[in-house]
Short mmCIF file of C-alpha atoms in Angstrom, two decimals:
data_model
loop_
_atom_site.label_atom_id
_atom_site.label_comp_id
_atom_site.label_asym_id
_atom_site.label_seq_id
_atom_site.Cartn_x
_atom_site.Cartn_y
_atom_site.Cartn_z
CA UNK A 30 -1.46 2.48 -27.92
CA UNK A 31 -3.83 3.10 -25.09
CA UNK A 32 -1.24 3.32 -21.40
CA UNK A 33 -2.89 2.00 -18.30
CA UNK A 34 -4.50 4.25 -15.63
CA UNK A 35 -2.09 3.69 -13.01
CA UNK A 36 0.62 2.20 -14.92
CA UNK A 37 4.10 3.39 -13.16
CA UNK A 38 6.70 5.82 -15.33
CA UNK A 39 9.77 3.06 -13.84
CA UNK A 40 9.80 -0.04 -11.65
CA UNK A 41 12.45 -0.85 -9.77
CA UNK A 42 11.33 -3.96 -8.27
CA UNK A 43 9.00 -6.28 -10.21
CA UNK A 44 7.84 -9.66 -8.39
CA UNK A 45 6.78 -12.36 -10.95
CA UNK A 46 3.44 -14.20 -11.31
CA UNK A 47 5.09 -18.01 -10.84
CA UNK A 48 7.35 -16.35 -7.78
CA UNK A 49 6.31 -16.72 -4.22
CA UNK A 50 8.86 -14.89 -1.24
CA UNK A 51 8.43 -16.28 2.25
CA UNK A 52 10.16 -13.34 4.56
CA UNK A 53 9.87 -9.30 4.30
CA UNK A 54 9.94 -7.42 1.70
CA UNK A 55 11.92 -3.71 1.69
CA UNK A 56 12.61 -1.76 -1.19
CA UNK A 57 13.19 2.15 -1.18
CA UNK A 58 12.07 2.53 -4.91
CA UNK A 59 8.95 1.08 -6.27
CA UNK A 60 7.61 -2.69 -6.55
CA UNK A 61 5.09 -4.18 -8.43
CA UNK A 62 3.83 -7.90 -7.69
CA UNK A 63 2.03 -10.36 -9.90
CA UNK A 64 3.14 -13.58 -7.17
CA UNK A 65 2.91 -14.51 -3.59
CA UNK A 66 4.60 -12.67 -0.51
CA UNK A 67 4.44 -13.90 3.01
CA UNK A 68 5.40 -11.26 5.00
CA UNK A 69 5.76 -7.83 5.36
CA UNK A 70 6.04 -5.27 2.36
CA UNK A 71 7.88 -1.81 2.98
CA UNK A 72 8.13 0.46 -0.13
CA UNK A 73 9.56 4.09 -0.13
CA UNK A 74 7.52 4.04 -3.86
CA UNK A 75 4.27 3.03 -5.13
CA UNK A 76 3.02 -0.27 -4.76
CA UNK A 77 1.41 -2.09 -7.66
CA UNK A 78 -0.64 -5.34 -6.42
CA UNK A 79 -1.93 -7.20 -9.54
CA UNK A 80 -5.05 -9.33 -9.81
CA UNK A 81 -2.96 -12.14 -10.04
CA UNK A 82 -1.33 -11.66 -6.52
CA UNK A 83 -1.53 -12.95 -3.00
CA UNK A 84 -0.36 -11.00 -0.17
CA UNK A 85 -0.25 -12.54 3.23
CA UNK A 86 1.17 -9.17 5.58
CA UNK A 87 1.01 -5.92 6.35
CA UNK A 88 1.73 -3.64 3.44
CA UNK A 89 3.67 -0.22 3.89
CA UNK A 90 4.20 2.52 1.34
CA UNK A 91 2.96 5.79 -0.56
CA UNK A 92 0.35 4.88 -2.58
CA UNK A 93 -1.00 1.77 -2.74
CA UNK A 94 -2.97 0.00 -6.09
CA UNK A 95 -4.78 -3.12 -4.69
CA UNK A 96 -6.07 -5.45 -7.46
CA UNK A 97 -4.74 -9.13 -6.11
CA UNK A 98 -6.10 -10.41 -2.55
CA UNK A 99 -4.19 -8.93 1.18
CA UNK A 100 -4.56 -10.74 4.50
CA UNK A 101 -2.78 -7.56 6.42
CA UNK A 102 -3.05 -3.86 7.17
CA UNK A 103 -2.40 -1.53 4.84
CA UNK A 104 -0.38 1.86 5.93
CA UNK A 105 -0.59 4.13 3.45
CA UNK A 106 1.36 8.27 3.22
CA UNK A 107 -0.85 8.50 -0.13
CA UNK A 108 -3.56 7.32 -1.85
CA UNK A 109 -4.87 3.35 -1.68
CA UNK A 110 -6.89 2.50 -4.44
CA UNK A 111 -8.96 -1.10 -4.59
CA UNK A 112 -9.59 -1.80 -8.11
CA UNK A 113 -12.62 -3.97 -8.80
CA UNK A 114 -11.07 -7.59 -8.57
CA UNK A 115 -9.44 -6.30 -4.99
CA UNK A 116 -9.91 -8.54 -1.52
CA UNK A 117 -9.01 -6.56 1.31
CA UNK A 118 -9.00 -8.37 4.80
CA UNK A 119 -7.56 -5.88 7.10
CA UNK A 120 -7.18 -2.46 8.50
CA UNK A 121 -6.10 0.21 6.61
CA UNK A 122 -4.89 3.71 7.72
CA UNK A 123 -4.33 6.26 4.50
CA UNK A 124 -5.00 9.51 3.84
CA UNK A 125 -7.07 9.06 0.81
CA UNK A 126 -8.96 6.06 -0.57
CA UNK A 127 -10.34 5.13 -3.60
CA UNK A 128 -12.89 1.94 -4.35
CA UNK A 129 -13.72 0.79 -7.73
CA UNK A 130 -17.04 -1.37 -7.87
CA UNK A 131 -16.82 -5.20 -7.24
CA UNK A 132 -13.93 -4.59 -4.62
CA UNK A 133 -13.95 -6.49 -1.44
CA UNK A 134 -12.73 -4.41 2.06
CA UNK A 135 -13.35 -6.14 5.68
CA UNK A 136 -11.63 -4.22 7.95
CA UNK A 137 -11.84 -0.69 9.88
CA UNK A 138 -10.32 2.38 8.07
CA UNK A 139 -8.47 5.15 9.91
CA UNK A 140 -7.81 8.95 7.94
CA UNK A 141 -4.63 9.91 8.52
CA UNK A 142 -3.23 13.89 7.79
CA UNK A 143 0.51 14.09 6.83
CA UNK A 144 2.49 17.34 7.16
CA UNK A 145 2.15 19.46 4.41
CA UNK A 146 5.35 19.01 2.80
CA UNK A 147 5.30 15.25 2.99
CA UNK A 148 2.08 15.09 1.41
CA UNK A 149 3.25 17.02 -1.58
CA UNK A 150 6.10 14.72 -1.92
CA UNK A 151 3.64 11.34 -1.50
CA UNK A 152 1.37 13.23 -4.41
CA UNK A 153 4.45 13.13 -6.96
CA UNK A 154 5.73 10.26 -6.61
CA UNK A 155 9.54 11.80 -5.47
CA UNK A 156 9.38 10.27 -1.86
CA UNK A 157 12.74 7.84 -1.86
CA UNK A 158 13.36 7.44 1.78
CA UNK A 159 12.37 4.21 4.45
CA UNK A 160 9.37 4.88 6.02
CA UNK A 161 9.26 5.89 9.42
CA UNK A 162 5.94 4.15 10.61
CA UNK A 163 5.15 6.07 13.99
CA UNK A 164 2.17 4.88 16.42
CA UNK A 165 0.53 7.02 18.60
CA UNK A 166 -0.99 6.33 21.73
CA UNK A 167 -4.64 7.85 22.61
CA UNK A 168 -4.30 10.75 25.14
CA UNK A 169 -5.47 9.77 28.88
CA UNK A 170 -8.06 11.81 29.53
CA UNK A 171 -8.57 10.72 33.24
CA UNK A 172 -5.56 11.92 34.27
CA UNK A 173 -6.70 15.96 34.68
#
């Protein structure tokens, strides 16, 4: 039996295809959703969002697998990946991204670096801690 590409080892949080959640979503493990979320979505895991979902927020977590439809930003520690039946309308910050053919992206893109360490935790899958989401503000340069 053939496994799929970027099919998880464990889930810890699976949101069904007839399900829709109106309010924020946190989990420190993984999630995977086949329904309809509107709201925010904070993972310390992977996120899994099948072709089947609809995502109305801003979307928070390691590494990201787009295949449903987002109205939000996307912060990503890892990799974001838009499969081909993904529809992306918002900004995105990651550190790596992936596009299959046929996806959909309208938004801006930002690179981001993480520390060493962190990225090597990001790249196997061990990061189990919230996410500390940490804006920074562009330097003033007029004031030298």
């Amino acid at each position: 039996m053939l496994k799929k590409k970027n099919a998880p080892a464990s889930m810890d949080t699976v949101i069904g295809e007839y399900t829709t959640i109106i309010g924020n979503v946190d989990s420190e493990g993984s999630l995977k959703i086949l329904g309809k979320v509107e709201g925010d979505i904070k993972a310390g895991g992977d996120i899994y969002i099948e072709s089947t979902s609809s995502i109305t927020g801003n979307i928070y977590g390691s590494n990201v697998y787009v295949s449903g439809k987002i109205k939000g930003n996307i912060i990503a520690k890892g990799i974001l990946h838009l499969q081909a039946q993904a529809r992306l309308y918002g900004d995105i910050e990651v550190t790596s991204i992936v596009t299959d053919e046929g996806a959909i992206f309208q938004g801006n893109c930002k690179m981001i670096d993480l520390p060493e360490e962190e990225a090597a935790a990001t790249s196997t899958g061990k990061t189990r801690s919230r996410l500390k989401i940490k804006r920074e503000e562009p330097a003033d340069e007029s004031a030298e």
